[in-house]
Structures are given as C-alpha cells and as structure tokens.
C-alpha cells in the first residue's frame, strides 16, 4: 500500500490525538512528526512512542520547504506513512503543498482530523461561533503590519468578533504576548482612529487553550495589558456586538467584570 | 469531588474522541451523552461503553431544555460527571447555559475539546482558514430565511469564503441536502440579484466530513445540484476570491475542473 495519512495531534500534549489517529499511527510503516508550526507544551515523546509502538522521525521546516518533503514522500511511496501535525493538519496552510505533491505522485492521501486552536478558543470563550468574522494573525513587532487592525475594524463594523492568533516561533521558543499584541493594535488605532481597539475596547485573552489549565480573562484593553496570563501559547479575541448570553458566559468563564452587562446589544 | 467535564466526541464514530477524553470518561462517576445536536453515523455504543468501562446515559433535548439538565447537574453535585457531546462541546451554543448553571451552583467545569465540523471542513477543502468570513446555517425550507444568502453576499463582497452548515434534525433522521440548500440560495438570488449564488458561482459540497470516506466536490452551482454526494451529513462552501494555491487544492482534493485555473485572483 502506498499511502500518506495526515493526522492531527490536537493541542498541548500527547493525549490530544484521537483514538482513530492513534490506531492509524500504530499500523504505519513510517511515522513522521513536525513540531515547528505550533507549540505542544506538555508533549512527551517517550510516552507517545510507547503508546503507538513506533519510532517517530522529527521533520524540520527545512525538510519540508527546501527538500519538498522528499523523505516523507519516499516513505509514502514505499508503504503506509503517517505525518503527525500539531492541531489539525490543514488549518495552517503549510502542508497543503505536500498533500498536492503526494497526490500528483499517485500516493493516496487521507486526513485524520485533530483539534484546532481555532475551534478550541471559540469553544472556551463561550462566544457564538457564527458571530466570528475573518480570523487574523498578529505578527511580531519586527514584521509589523496594519492588517490585523484593519481586519478587526472591518469585523467590528459588521458587529462580528475577531479571533487573533498571536505569532510564534516554536523553534526559538518565542511567543508574542497578549500585552505586545494589544500595544501594536493600539499604535494603529492612534493613527487611524476608527475606535476598533481603544483602552476601553472589550477583549478576551486566552493562554494555553487545549491544556488542562487554560487561562481566560475578559476585560477592557487597558486592564488586559497588565494581566498575568502565565505560560504561552497566547490568543486574543476582540469581540464585536455582544449578546447578553455571551456576556453571561464571559462573566462566568472569563472573569469579566459585572459592568459588562450594560454592553449587551 | 464535585465536577462537570464537557468532552467533545469529535466526528462520525466512537473513535473520534481524544485519548484525554477517554481517560476522563474512564474515571467518571456518571457519564451522560447527547446525540441530538449532530449526527455521528458510525457511532457504536456497545464498543464505546466497553472502551470506557462505563454505562452511558443518553440525554434528550427535553432533558436539557425543559428540565434544565437537572439530572446532569445532580450527578455533578455528587461526584465527577462527564457530559459527552458530538463535535466540540461549545461550538454549538446549546450547552453554554448548562455550563453557566453548573458554575453558579459551585460545580467546577472543565472542557476536553473534540474535533469540530467547522475546522474539519476548512481543513478538508484545502482553502485558507484566514479567508473565511462569518459562518451560517442554511435552514430547512419550512424555516426559510434570506439570512444565509445575505451572509454569503456580504462575505463575497469582502472576497471571503462562506462555510454553510446545512440544517439537520438528527432525531428525525432528516438532513438538508446540498441540492436543496443551493436551490434556496438561488431563489433569493433571483429576487436580490447580487450575483452571490448564480448557476456559474463556484461551490464546494462536502458529505460525511470526519469519516474515513468523506465526499468532496468542487464545481459550478449548476453542476453541483445534480451531484450524488451519498449519505449525510452535508456541508457547503461558497468561496470568495480564490488564490491559485487554493484552486490547486480544489483540483487535487475536490475534483474541480481544470477551467477553475482562470478564476485565480
């Protein structure tokens, strides 16, 4: 059998994979894993290899981008290869090219989904999924861009929430903090003055989504910049119009102040 | 311990749960499951109960909505209760109220995420996650609404893709088909003429996302209405502007015709 199965590892640790994902890994001829698109803080490789009964080969960004995933494709040509990816395999676009290349080589591909940071954050917040607009990534200050602010402003004009993923360089152990993300957004606010991210804008900061101890804090931007969220990774939601049920959820699950009740629309 | 753990079952069958979710279920004092918000076509209860070593109590919509989840909250007050939910526990808003009620009663709540239909569909399509706008549900014709069309039109104006969940009544085994969803959207098109869903609009139909044999078909609306997608559940994407990499993905994974290449923006 010549086959390449992309399997999502989910979030945080080696127990975020599904039973189906584990079974597929147990029956593979070769197992690869990349860990550079995301951080899995509590992933224990020894425990995972014992669980799946396979030796896992780590794949670097270089292996995939410069060598076009040759080692993975060769293994898939020879038998059943499994490629393990943090979160869900194709929510980040990095691996779509590898999948297209495999199909072009006549290698059958399949997906076993994993939990994506995108749905985990929406779920944790208690905000309504159908009220989220376009998602955006806030880059590090050395890649400063006005795009995240523009996306938030556009979504807010439509009454929609914005999920902001905060940039990370897992290999360098660097994570954009909620404080630094808010500062960047406020810099653009000072210039554009669309009232999209002011000190009294509501925001929700989330740390370690998908772990057993996530931190959520809903408050005004001016309060969140000084909040201690603990360890990374971090994410941020800038809500649009809030329904009273969403406000109840932010008060119950994210420590929002009671004065949020007057914001219901 | 007085605790209520919401656990996502993921998609399709009893192996869509994570290792973490299974462990939490194995150590629970009481296990509940609801199956009315979604369909899990290949879920085998006998196999699942053997795997987790617990008897699972099925919860109806009536138990939750009329009796306010009393049976679940009582069990959580007395020990560790687990509430199993298809997909991810809070992507549908139905269970947020139960969680708020629990917290108000002093019951600690936690979430073990599951795979959501929302991220699975995005992942399967190969389209870029950050290019999706607001999500919408297309109702059955007897609940006809212009909202889905309006959301698609608004998203397209911004160049964004729209994920359309198609309504279902799992208890009645009724599922809105891709054909009927497209017909409804075209009815509104005939009235509003915003060119959001015409016979030559690009669409992607998806059946059985998260199963081992999903069906994807990208094509023009006029072709998709006659496509045989097989068994439910169904979903639909109406893309906005397409990047050439996204078109390559639709050709490789969703059988899009080669003429799609001229649509790249």
mmCIF file of C-alpha atoms in Angstrom, chain A residues 22-244:
data_model
loop_
_atom_site.group_PDB
_atom_site.id
_atom_site.type_symbol
_atom_site.label_atom_id
_atom_site.label_comp_id
_atom_site.label_asym_id
_atom_site.label_seq_id
_atom_site.Cartn_x
_atom_site.Cartn_y
_atom_site.Cartn_z
ATOM 1 C CA UNK A 22 -3.517 6.553 17.353
ATOM 2 C CA UNK A 23 -4.726 3.369 15.608
ATOM 3 C CA UNK A 24 -3.613 4.683 12.212
ATOM 4 C CA UNK A 25 -0.200 5.504 13.672
ATOM 5 C CA UNK A 26 0.130 2.043 15.226
ATOM 6 C CA UNK A 27 -0.368 0.410 11.808
ATOM 7 C CA UNK A 28 2.023 2.684 9.862
ATOM 8 C CA UNK A 29 5.275 1.614 8.214
ATOM 9 C CA UNK A 30 6.877 5.015 8.848
ATOM 10 C CA UNK A 31 5.908 7.828 11.248
ATOM 11 C CA UNK A 32 6.929 11.488 10.858
ATOM 12 C CA UNK A 33 6.095 14.496 13.026
ATOM 13 C CA UNK A 34 6.617 18.218 12.660
ATOM 14 C CA UNK A 35 6.663 20.487 15.686
ATOM 15 C CA UNK A 36 7.567 23.856 14.185
ATOM 16 C CA UNK A 37 4.128 25.214 13.212
ATOM 17 C CA UNK A 38 2.859 25.159 16.765
ATOM 18 C CA UNK A 39 3.769 24.553 20.370
ATOM 19 C CA UNK A 40 2.657 21.475 22.305
ATOM 20 C CA UNK A 41 3.958 22.402 25.761
ATOM 21 C CA UNK A 42 3.345 19.093 27.515
ATOM 22 C CA UNK A 43 4.075 16.643 24.680
ATOM 23 C CA UNK A 44 6.069 13.662 25.992
ATOM 24 C CA UNK A 45 7.730 11.871 23.062
ATOM 25 C CA UNK A 46 8.833 8.832 25.067
ATOM 26 C CA UNK A 47 5.290 8.219 26.305
ATOM 27 C CA UNK A 48 3.861 8.788 22.819
ATOM 28 C CA UNK A 49 6.283 6.351 21.164
ATOM 29 C CA UNK A 50 5.420 3.734 23.784
ATOM 30 C CA UNK A 51 1.704 4.302 23.131
ATOM 31 C CA UNK A 52 1.930 3.969 19.347
ATOM 32 C CA UNK A 53 4.748 1.389 19.326
ATOM 33 C CA UNK A 54 6.672 3.277 16.614
ATOM 34 C CA UNK A 55 9.831 5.340 16.359
ATOM 35 C CA UNK A 56 8.855 8.891 15.381
ATOM 36 C CA UNK A 57 11.081 10.845 12.955
ATOM 37 C CA UNK A 58 11.057 14.607 13.536
ATOM 38 C CA UNK A 59 10.682 16.763 10.425
ATOM 39 C CA UNK A 60 12.085 20.292 10.317
ATOM 40 C CA UNK A 61 10.800 23.272 8.357
ATOM 41 C CA UNK A 62 13.886 22.851 6.157
ATOM 42 C CA UNK A 63 12.988 19.210 5.368
ATOM 43 C CA UNK A 64 9.606 20.310 4.109
ATOM 44 C CA UNK A 65 10.288 23.655 2.489
ATOM 45 C CA UNK A 66 13.739 23.174 0.955
ATOM 46 C CA UNK A 67 13.636 19.445 0.311
ATOM 47 C CA UNK A 68 9.913 19.441 -0.586
ATOM 48 C CA UNK A 69 9.198 16.708 1.921
ATOM 49 C CA UNK A 70 11.213 14.151 -0.078
ATOM 50 C CA UNK A 71 11.823 11.862 2.898
ATOM 51 C CA UNK A 72 8.097 11.741 3.678
ATOM 52 C CA UNK A 73 7.053 11.189 0.059
ATOM 53 C CA UNK A 74 9.633 8.408 -0.410
ATOM 54 C CA UNK A 75 8.329 6.577 2.648
ATOM 55 C CA UNK A 76 4.730 7.001 1.435
ATOM 56 C CA UNK A 77 5.701 5.635 -1.971
ATOM 57 C CA UNK A 78 7.085 2.505 -0.266
ATOM 58 C CA UNK A 79 4.265 1.848 2.211
ATOM 59 C CA UNK A 80 1.923 3.483 4.699
ATOM 60 C CA UNK A 81 3.430 6.715 6.002
ATOM 61 C CA UNK A 82 1.868 8.816 8.753
ATOM 62 C CA UNK A 83 2.602 12.534 9.114
ATOM 63 C CA UNK A 84 1.710 13.910 12.549
ATOM 64 C CA UNK A 85 0.929 17.618 12.782
ATOM 65 C CA UNK A 86 0.030 19.777 15.826
ATOM 66 C CA UNK A 87 -3.635 20.895 15.827
ATOM 67 C CA UNK A 88 -5.486 19.953 12.659
ATOM 68 C CA UNK A 89 -3.304 19.071 9.646
ATOM 69 C CA UNK A 90 -4.556 21.732 7.211
ATOM 70 C CA UNK A 91 -5.793 24.627 9.280
ATOM 71 C CA UNK A 92 -2.310 26.020 8.762
ATOM 72 C CA UNK A 93 -1.629 26.049 5.012
ATOM 73 C CA UNK A 94 1.947 24.750 5.282
ATOM 74 C CA UNK A 95 1.094 21.146 4.489
ATOM 75 C CA UNK A 96 -1.307 21.580 1.602
ATOM 76 C CA UNK A 97 1.610 21.627 -0.864
ATOM 77 C CA UNK A 98 2.929 18.307 0.451
ATOM 78 C CA UNK A 99 -0.516 16.781 0.055
ATOM 79 C CA UNK A 100 -0.860 18.058 -3.523
ATOM 80 C CA UNK A 101 2.635 16.730 -4.378
ATOM 81 C CA UNK A 102 1.735 13.316 -2.962
ATOM 82 C CA UNK A 103 -1.496 13.105 -4.990
ATOM 83 C CA UNK A 104 0.422 14.094 -8.135
ATOM 84 C CA UNK A 105 2.848 11.201 -7.476
ATOM 85 C CA UNK A 106 -0.081 8.773 -7.280
ATOM 86 C CA UNK A 107 0.103 8.462 -3.488
ATOM 87 C CA UNK A 108 -3.327 8.198 -1.876
ATOM 88 C CA UNK A 109 -3.780 10.741 0.935
ATOM 89 C CA UNK A 110 -6.189 10.783 3.852
ATOM 90 C CA UNK A 111 -6.824 13.083 6.817
ATOM 91 C CA UNK A 112 -7.497 12.123 10.414
ATOM 92 C CA UNK A 113 -8.545 15.398 11.982
ATOM 93 C CA UNK A 114 -7.171 16.896 15.162
ATOM 94 C CA UNK A 115 -8.439 19.638 17.425
ATOM 95 C CA UNK A 116 -7.649 23.028 16.015
ATOM 96 C CA UNK A 117 -6.690 26.036 18.127
ATOM 97 C CA UNK A 118 -9.311 27.973 16.168
ATOM 98 C CA UNK A 119 -12.308 25.964 17.368
ATOM 99 C CA UNK A 120 -10.844 25.411 20.865
ATOM 100 C CA UNK A 121 -10.624 29.153 21.500
ATOM 101 C CA UNK A 122 -14.154 29.829 20.252
ATOM 102 C CA UNK A 123 -15.419 26.978 22.410
ATOM 103 C CA UNK A 124 -13.565 28.109 25.557
ATOM 104 C CA UNK A 125 -14.790 31.694 25.262
ATOM 105 C CA UNK A 126 -18.488 30.789 25.198
ATOM 106 C CA UNK A 127 -18.943 33.346 22.384
ATOM 107 C CA UNK A 128 -21.188 32.310 19.478
ATOM 108 C CA UNK A 129 -19.303 30.663 16.629
ATOM 109 C CA UNK A 130 -21.497 32.132 13.889
ATOM 110 C CA UNK A 131 -20.667 35.659 15.088
ATOM 111 C CA UNK A 132 -16.950 35.405 14.284
ATOM 112 C CA UNK A 133 -15.712 37.169 11.156
ATOM 113 C CA UNK A 134 -12.383 36.724 9.416
ATOM 114 C CA UNK A 135 -9.528 35.371 11.584
ATOM 115 C CA UNK A 136 -6.152 37.130 11.650
ATOM 116 C CA UNK A 137 -2.618 36.518 12.929
ATOM 117 C CA UNK A 138 -0.851 39.321 14.796
ATOM 118 C CA UNK A 139 2.841 39.204 13.810
ATOM 119 C CA UNK A 140 5.899 40.015 15.931
ATOM 120 C CA UNK A 141 6.743 43.753 16.028
ATOM 121 C CA UNK A 142 9.653 43.166 13.608
ATOM 122 C CA UNK A 143 7.057 42.104 10.998
ATOM 123 C CA UNK A 144 4.675 44.913 11.968
ATOM 124 C CA UNK A 145 1.584 45.162 9.795
ATOM 125 C CA UNK A 146 -1.618 47.204 9.889
ATOM 126 C CA UNK A 147 -3.643 44.254 8.566
ATOM 127 C CA UNK A 148 -4.746 42.826 11.955
ATOM 128 C CA UNK A 149 -6.134 46.213 12.980
ATOM 129 C CA UNK A 150 -7.907 46.598 9.635
ATOM 130 C CA UNK A 151 -9.488 43.148 9.938
ATOM 131 C CA UNK A 152 -10.718 43.905 13.465
ATOM 132 C CA UNK A 153 -12.132 47.266 12.337
ATOM 133 C CA UNK A 154 -13.919 45.653 9.391
ATOM 134 C CA UNK A 155 -15.350 42.846 11.550
ATOM 135 C CA UNK A 156 -16.487 45.265 14.253
ATOM 136 C CA UNK A 157 -18.254 47.432 11.675
ATOM 137 C CA UNK A 158 -20.282 44.300 10.850
ATOM 138 C CA UNK A 159 -20.817 43.532 14.558
ATOM 139 C CA UNK A 160 -18.549 40.486 14.335
ATOM 140 C CA UNK A 161 -15.922 39.046 16.694
ATOM 141 C CA UNK A 162 -12.282 38.681 15.610
ATOM 142 C CA UNK A 163 -10.119 35.747 16.615
ATOM 143 C CA UNK A 164 -6.488 36.893 16.685
ATOM 144 C CA UNK A 165 -3.843 34.190 16.636
ATOM 145 C CA UNK A 166 -0.595 35.546 18.085
ATOM 146 C CA UNK A 167 2.565 34.751 16.155
ATOM 147 C CA UNK A 168 5.062 32.236 17.486
ATOM 148 C CA UNK A 169 8.428 30.817 16.539
ATOM 149 C CA UNK A 170 8.309 27.484 18.322
ATOM 150 C CA UNK A 171 11.897 26.538 17.408
ATOM 151 C CA UNK A 172 13.169 29.756 19.065
ATOM 152 C CA UNK A 173 10.694 29.465 21.962
ATOM 153 C CA UNK A 174 9.370 32.932 21.118
ATOM 154 C CA UNK A 175 5.702 33.838 21.584
ATOM 155 C CA UNK A 176 4.009 37.163 21.010
ATOM 156 C CA UNK A 177 2.378 38.182 24.304
ATOM 157 C CA UNK A 178 -1.165 39.492 24.671
ATOM 158 C CA UNK A 179 0.257 42.749 26.003
ATOM 159 C CA UNK A 180 2.521 43.260 22.966
ATOM 160 C CA UNK A 181 -0.272 42.334 20.551
ATOM 161 C CA UNK A 182 -2.612 44.892 22.152
ATOM 162 C CA UNK A 183 0.136 47.541 22.065
ATOM 163 C CA UNK A 184 0.634 47.026 18.318
ATOM 164 C CA UNK A 185 -3.094 47.280 17.684
ATOM 165 C CA UNK A 186 -3.292 50.473 19.742
ATOM 166 C CA UNK A 187 -0.435 52.027 17.731
ATOM 167 C CA UNK A 188 -2.544 51.665 14.588
ATOM 168 C CA UNK A 189 -5.589 52.960 16.469
ATOM 169 C CA UNK A 190 -3.705 56.172 17.307
ATOM 170 C CA UNK A 191 -3.076 56.696 13.617
ATOM 171 C CA UNK A 192 -6.387 55.563 12.103
ATOM 172 C CA UNK A 193 -8.772 56.432 14.955
ATOM 173 C CA UNK A 194 -11.546 54.015 13.903
ATOM 174 C CA UNK A 195 -12.237 53.149 17.578
ATOM 175 C CA UNK A 196 -11.554 49.482 16.843
ATOM 176 C CA UNK A 197 -9.020 48.928 19.672
ATOM 177 C CA UNK A 198 -9.097 51.678 22.284
ATOM 178 C CA UNK A 199 -8.236 51.392 26.004
ATOM 179 C CA UNK A 200 -11.961 50.818 26.718
ATOM 180 C CA UNK A 201 -12.498 48.209 23.996
ATOM 181 C CA UNK A 202 -13.551 44.779 25.296
ATOM 182 C CA UNK A 203 -11.000 41.993 24.725
ATOM 183 C CA UNK A 204 -10.587 38.369 25.782
ATOM 184 C CA UNK A 205 -7.100 36.951 26.325
ATOM 185 C CA UNK A 206 -6.567 33.192 26.282
ATOM 186 C CA UNK A 207 -3.434 31.288 27.287
ATOM 187 C CA UNK A 208 -2.774 27.557 26.840
ATOM 188 C CA UNK A 209 -6.044 26.704 25.044
ATOM 189 C CA UNK A 210 -6.481 22.935 24.966
ATOM 190 C CA UNK A 211 -4.393 22.295 28.086
ATOM 191 C CA UNK A 212 -5.935 21.165 31.366
ATOM 192 C CA UNK A 213 -5.299 24.647 32.817
ATOM 193 C CA UNK A 214 -6.164 27.323 30.277
ATOM 194 C CA UNK A 215 -6.289 30.955 31.458
ATOM 195 C CA UNK A 216 -9.073 33.193 30.150
ATOM 196 C CA UNK A 217 -9.554 36.833 31.048
ATOM 197 C CA UNK A 218 -12.139 39.157 29.609
ATOM 198 C CA UNK A 219 -11.812 42.851 30.351
ATOM 199 C CA UNK A 220 -11.092 46.225 28.849
ATOM 200 C CA UNK A 221 -7.893 46.570 26.826
ATOM 201 C CA UNK A 222 -6.429 48.934 29.462
ATOM 202 C CA UNK A 223 -6.816 46.200 32.101
ATOM 203 C CA UNK A 224 -5.691 43.245 29.975
ATOM 204 C CA UNK A 225 -2.289 44.778 29.110
ATOM 205 C CA UNK A 226 -1.275 44.313 32.752
ATOM 206 C CA UNK A 227 -2.865 40.881 33.287
ATOM 207 C CA UNK A 228 -0.538 37.961 34.005
ATOM 208 C CA UNK A 229 -1.545 35.148 31.646
ATOM 209 C CA UNK A 230 1.282 32.779 32.639
ATOM 210 C CA UNK A 231 2.887 30.457 30.105
ATOM 211 C CA UNK A 232 2.305 30.541 26.289
ATOM 212 C CA UNK A 233 0.836 29.994 23.756
ATOM 213 C CA UNK A 234 -1.489 33.014 23.695
ATOM 214 C CA UNK A 235 -4.520 34.101 21.695
ATOM 215 C CA UNK A 236 -6.824 37.075 21.715
ATOM 216 C CA UNK A 237 -10.442 37.793 20.808
ATOM 217 C CA UNK A 238 -11.706 41.299 20.072
ATOM 218 C CA UNK A 239 -15.488 40.892 20.265
ATOM 219 C CA UNK A 240 -17.968 42.775 18.103
ATOM 220 C CA UNK A 241 -21.548 43.179 19.325
ATOM 221 C CA UNK A 242 -22.220 41.016 22.384
ATOM 222 C CA UNK A 243 -25.479 39.167 23.043
ATOM 223 C CA UNK A 244 -26.471 39.027 26.732
#
